[in-house]
Amino acid sequence: MPKVYFVGCGPGDPDLITIKAKKIIQKADVVVYSGSLIPTQILNFCKKAKLHDASKLVREEIFEILKQNAKKNKIVVRLHDGDPSIYGAIKEQIDNLQPEGIESEVVPGVTSFLASAAALGMQLTLPGVTQTIIITRAESRTKVPKEEKISELAKHKATMIFYLSVHLIPKIVKQAIEGGYATLTPVAVVYRASWNDQKIITGTLTDITKKVRDEKITRTAIIIIGDVIQPKSYEYSKLYDKTFSHGFRKAKIKLQ
Ligand SMILES: C[S@@+](CC[C@H](N)C(=O)[O-])C[C@H]1O[C@@H](n2cnc3c(N)ncnc32)[C@H](O)[C@@H]1O
């Protein structure tokens, strides 16, 4: 059956690609890739593939390249930055291929918010602080449902992650405070996480806008808001507690 592989190639560092993704890219006949966010080193894994830069194509042209080549039983790869399921527009591609009898296989990748957390050396959930991560974006040309207004999501005071939004940071700050975050809640912005020119900016809801503007960062960044970045206090995990039993280990000390 003709097939298209939707492959996530990770956040930038070519070493962060999965072995599975690399093997598929190496044997590909055709690769349609997401413009500037795919590093040259990863495109260099192609041994014979004809390359198409999706940033120069419209949707219908991409569909045609995928379809025509899959129907010729070529190994066709649609290469996405990070993970294809996160702001990657794969459903419209999969749904367009399916009626033509073309199968799709998705290969996951390391998404940029995880590379950002790694760059910060941080844990996104902490006992005693939050057990929840909210991933979203600020509204711009793409509308966000009103139930997902930043000020509504902010009411949870969980860890919030923003994609595609660094140019709108003043709006994010305003709505995060309206929603209930304290003005001194820590914020981190990671620009081009895992690339050689990665930049990390840390601050609070009060000063992050100025710091981001001073660094002239307007794109390709993840914003993280939450006390987990610099918690005043937190609890140790239960899993490794000597009083805690689980399926693989009995408690070393019994609670009185
Ligand atoms: C269209 S989305 C694609 C996201 C991608 N599928 C992923 O999983 O990371 C593009 C947005 O992802 C974020 N992004 C992608 N690569 C990044 C990186 N290396 N560092 C920081 N943010 C990145 C930025 O917010 C950028 O505006």
Coordinates of C-alpha atoms and ligand atoms in Angstrom, one line a residue:
M1 CA 0.0 0.0 0.0
P2 CA 1.4 3.5 -0.8
K3 CA 2.5 5.3 2.3
V4 CA 3.7 8.7 3.6
Y5 CA 5.8 9.0 6.7
F6 CA 5.2 12.0 8.9
V7 CA 8.5 12.3 10.7
G8 CA 9.3 14.5 13.7
C9 CA 13.0 15.5 13.5
G10 CA 13.3 17.1 17.0
P11 CA 14.0 20.7 18.0
G12 CA 17.2 21.4 16.1
D13 CA 20.2 19.5 17.5
P14 CA 20.7 16.7 15.0
D15 CA 21.6 14.4 17.8
L16 CA 18.1 14.7 19.2
I17 CA 16.5 12.9 16.2
T18 CA 15.2 9.4 16.9
I19 CA 17.0 6.4 15.4
K20 CA 13.8 5.4 13.6
A21 CA 13.4 8.9 12.1
K22 CA 17.0 8.9 10.9
K23 CA 16.7 5.4 9.3
I24 CA 13.5 6.5 7.3
I25 CA 15.2 9.8 6.2
Q26 CA 18.2 7.8 5.0
K27 CA 16.2 5.6 2.8
A28 CA 13.7 8.2 1.6
D29 CA 13.2 8.9 -2.1
V30 CA 11.3 12.2 -1.6
V31 CA 11.4 14.5 1.5
V32 CA 9.1 17.5 2.0
Y33 CA 10.6 19.5 4.9
S34 CA 9.4 22.4 7.0
G35 CA 11.7 25.2 5.9
S36 CA 14.2 26.9 8.2
L37 CA 13.4 24.8 11.3
I38 CA 15.0 21.7 9.9
P39 CA 18.8 21.8 10.3
T40 CA 21.0 21.1 7.3
Q41 CA 22.7 18.3 9.2
I42 CA 19.4 16.4 9.3
L43 CA 18.7 17.0 5.6
N44 CA 22.2 15.7 5.0
F45 CA 21.0 12.3 6.3
C46 CA 19.2 11.9 3.0
K47 CA 21.2 9.6 0.8
K48 CA 19.2 10.0 -2.4
A49 CA 16.0 11.9 -1.7
K50 CA 14.7 14.8 -3.8
L51 CA 14.1 17.6 -1.4
H52 CA 11.2 20.1 -1.3
D53 CA 11.1 23.1 1.0
A54 CA 7.5 23.3 2.2
S55 CA 7.9 26.9 3.3
K56 CA 7.9 27.8 -0.4
L57 CA 4.8 25.7 -1.3
V58 CA 1.1 26.0 -0.7
R59 CA -1.0 23.2 0.8
E60 CA -2.2 21.8 -2.5
E61 CA 1.3 21.7 -3.9
I62 CA 2.5 19.7 -0.9
F63 CA -0.5 17.3 -1.2
E64 CA 0.4 16.7 -4.8
I65 CA 4.0 16.0 -4.2
L66 CA 3.1 13.6 -1.4
K67 CA 0.3 11.9 -3.4
Q68 CA 2.1 11.5 -6.7
N69 CA 5.2 10.1 -5.3
A70 CA 3.5 7.7 -2.8
K71 CA 1.4 6.4 -5.7
K72 CA 4.6 5.5 -7.5
N73 CA 5.5 3.5 -4.4
K74 CA 8.4 5.8 -3.5
I75 CA 9.5 6.3 0.1
V76 CA 7.9 9.6 0.9
V77 CA 8.7 11.6 4.0
R78 CA 7.0 14.7 5.3
L79 CA 9.6 16.1 7.7
H80 CA 8.3 18.2 10.6
D81 CA 10.3 20.1 13.2
G82 CA 9.9 19.0 16.8
D83 CA 7.0 16.5 17.0
P84 CA 4.5 16.4 14.1
S85 CA 1.5 16.4 16.4
I86 CA 2.2 19.8 18.0
Y87 CA 1.2 22.7 15.7
G88 CA 2.2 20.5 12.8
A89 CA -0.9 20.5 10.5
I90 CA -0.6 16.8 9.9
K91 CA -4.3 16.0 10.1
E92 CA -5.2 17.9 7.0
Q93 CA -2.4 16.1 5.2
I94 CA -3.4 12.6 6.5
D95 CA -7.1 13.2 5.7
N96 CA -6.2 14.2 2.2
L97 CA -4.1 11.2 1.5
Q98 CA -6.5 8.6 3.0
P99 CA -9.3 8.8 0.3
E100 CA -6.6 8.2 -2.3
G101 CA -5.7 4.9 -0.6
I102 CA -2.4 6.3 0.8
E103 CA -1.5 5.2 4.3
S104 CA 0.2 7.5 6.8
E105 CA 2.6 6.6 9.6
V106 CA 3.6 9.2 12.2
V107 CA 7.1 9.0 13.8
P108 CA 7.3 11.2 16.9
G109 CA 10.0 13.6 17.7
V110 CA 11.3 15.6 20.6
T111 CA 9.1 18.7 20.8
S112 CA 10.6 22.1 21.4
F113 CA 9.0 22.7 24.9
L114 CA 10.8 19.6 26.1
A115 CA 14.1 20.8 24.6
S116 CA 13.5 24.1 26.3
A117 CA 12.9 22.5 29.7
A118 CA 16.1 20.5 29.2
A119 CA 18.0 23.7 28.3
L120 CA 16.7 25.2 31.6
G121 CA 17.6 22.0 33.5
M122 CA 14.1 22.1 35.0
Q123 CA 11.3 19.8 36.0
L124 CA 7.9 21.0 34.6
T125 CA 5.8 19.4 37.3
L126 CA 6.8 19.4 41.0
P127 CA 5.0 17.9 44.0
G128 CA 3.7 20.7 46.1
V129 CA 3.8 23.2 43.2
T130 CA 1.8 21.8 40.2
Q131 CA 1.1 18.5 38.6
T132 CA -0.3 20.1 35.4
I133 CA 1.2 21.5 32.2
I134 CA -0.9 23.6 29.9
I135 CA 0.3 23.9 26.3
T136 CA -1.2 26.7 24.3
R137 CA -0.6 29.8 22.1
A138 CA -1.6 33.4 22.1
E139 CA -4.3 34.3 19.6
S140 CA -3.1 36.0 16.4
R141 CA -4.3 35.2 12.9
T142 CA -5.1 31.7 14.1
K143 CA -8.1 32.0 16.4
V144 CA -8.1 30.4 19.9
P145 CA -11.5 29.2 21.3
K146 CA -12.8 31.7 23.9
E147 CA -12.8 29.0 26.6
E148 CA -9.0 28.9 26.1
K149 CA -8.4 32.6 26.8
I150 CA -5.0 32.9 28.5
S151 CA -6.7 34.6 31.5
E152 CA -9.0 31.5 31.8
L153 CA -6.2 28.9 31.6
A154 CA -4.1 31.0 33.9
K155 CA -6.6 30.5 36.7
H156 CA -5.1 27.0 37.2
K157 CA -1.7 28.5 38.0
A158 CA -0.2 25.4 36.5
T159 CA 3.0 25.4 34.3
M160 CA 2.0 27.2 31.1
I161 CA 3.9 26.7 27.8
F162 CA 3.4 29.0 24.9
Y163 CA 4.3 28.1 21.3
L164 CA 4.2 30.5 18.4
S165 CA 3.7 33.5 20.7
V166 CA 6.9 35.3 21.7
H167 CA 6.0 38.3 19.6
L168 CA 2.9 38.7 21.7
I169 CA 4.6 38.5 25.1
P170 CA 3.0 41.7 26.5
K171 CA -0.5 40.3 25.9
I172 CA 0.5 37.0 27.5
V173 CA 1.9 38.7 30.6
K174 CA -1.2 40.9 30.9
Q175 CA -3.7 38.0 30.7
A176 CA -1.6 35.7 32.9
I177 CA -1.8 38.3 35.7
E178 CA -5.5 38.9 35.0
G179 CA -6.0 35.2 35.4
G180 CA -4.3 35.1 38.8
Y181 CA -0.5 34.6 38.5
A182 CA 1.4 36.8 40.9
T183 CA 3.4 39.6 39.2
L184 CA 6.6 38.0 40.3
T185 CA 5.8 34.5 38.9
P186 CA 9.0 33.3 37.2
V187 CA 9.0 33.2 33.3
A188 CA 11.6 31.6 31.0
V189 CA 11.9 32.2 27.3
V190 CA 14.1 29.8 25.3
Y191 CA 15.0 30.9 21.8
R192 CA 16.0 28.1 19.3
A193 CA 16.3 25.5 22.0
S194 CA 19.1 23.0 21.3
W195 CA 20.5 25.0 18.3
N196 CA 24.0 26.5 18.5
D197 CA 22.6 30.0 18.8
Q198 CA 20.2 29.0 21.6
K199 CA 19.4 31.9 24.0
I200 CA 17.8 31.6 27.5
I201 CA 16.1 34.6 29.1
T202 CA 14.7 34.3 32.6
G203 CA 12.7 36.8 34.6
T204 CA 9.3 37.4 36.1
L205 CA 6.0 38.4 34.7
T206 CA 7.0 42.0 35.6
D207 CA 10.3 42.2 33.6
I208 CA 10.2 39.5 31.0
T209 CA 8.8 41.7 28.2
K210 CA 11.6 44.2 28.4
K211 CA 14.2 41.4 28.6
V212 CA 12.8 39.6 25.5
R213 CA 12.6 42.9 23.6
D214 CA 16.2 43.9 24.6
E215 CA 17.3 40.5 23.1
K216 CA 15.2 41.3 20.0
I217 CA 13.5 37.8 20.1
T218 CA 10.4 37.8 18.0
R219 CA 10.2 34.2 16.8
T220 CA 11.2 30.5 17.3
A221 CA 10.9 30.6 21.1
I222 CA 9.0 28.8 23.8
I223 CA 7.7 30.7 26.8
I224 CA 7.3 28.9 30.1
I225 CA 5.4 30.5 33.0
G226 CA 5.2 29.0 36.4
D227 CA 6.6 28.7 39.9
V228 CA 8.3 25.4 38.9
I229 CA 11.0 27.5 37.2
Q230 CA 12.1 28.8 40.6
P231 CA 10.0 27.3 43.4
K232 CA 10.0 28.9 46.8
S233 CA 9.5 25.4 48.1
Y234 CA 8.5 21.9 46.8
E235 CA 8.1 18.4 48.1
Y236 CA 10.3 15.4 47.3
S237 CA 8.7 12.7 45.1
K238 CA 6.8 10.0 46.8
L239 CA 8.2 7.3 44.5
Y240 CA 11.7 7.2 46.1
D241 CA 10.5 7.9 49.7
K242 CA 11.7 5.3 52.1
T243 CA 8.2 5.1 53.7
F244 CA 6.5 4.4 50.3
S245 CA 5.9 0.9 48.9
H246 CA 5.1 0.2 45.3
G247 CA 4.9 -2.7 42.9
F248 CA 8.7 -3.1 42.7
R249 CA 9.9 -2.1 46.2
K250 CA 8.6 -2.4 49.7
A251 CA 8.9 0.6 52.1
K252 CA 12.2 0.5 54.1
I253 CA 10.6 2.3 57.1
K254 CA 7.0 1.8 58.2
L255 CA 5.1 5.1 59.1
Q256 CA 4.1 5.0 62.8
Ligands
LIG1 C1 4.7 25.6 13.9 S1 5.3 25.4 15.5 C2 5.9 23.8 15.4 C3 6.3 23.1 16.7 C4 6.9 21.8 16.5 N1 6.1 20.8 15.9 C5 7.4 21.2 17.8 O1 7.0 20.2 18.2 O2 8.3 21.9 18.5 C6 6.6 26.4 15.6 C7 6.9 27.0 17.0 O3 7.5 26.0 17.7 C8 8.4 26.6 18.6 N2 9.8 26.1 18.3 C9 10.1 25.3 17.3 N3 11.4 24.9 17.4 C10 11.9 25.6 18.5 C11 13.1 25.6 19.2 N4 14.2 24.9 18.7 N5 13.2 26.4 20.3 C12 12.2 27.1 20.8 N6 11.0 27.1 20.2 C13 10.8 26.4 19.1 C14 8.3 28.1 18.5 O4 7.3 28.5 19.4 C15 7.8 28.2 17.1 O5 7.1 29.4 16.9

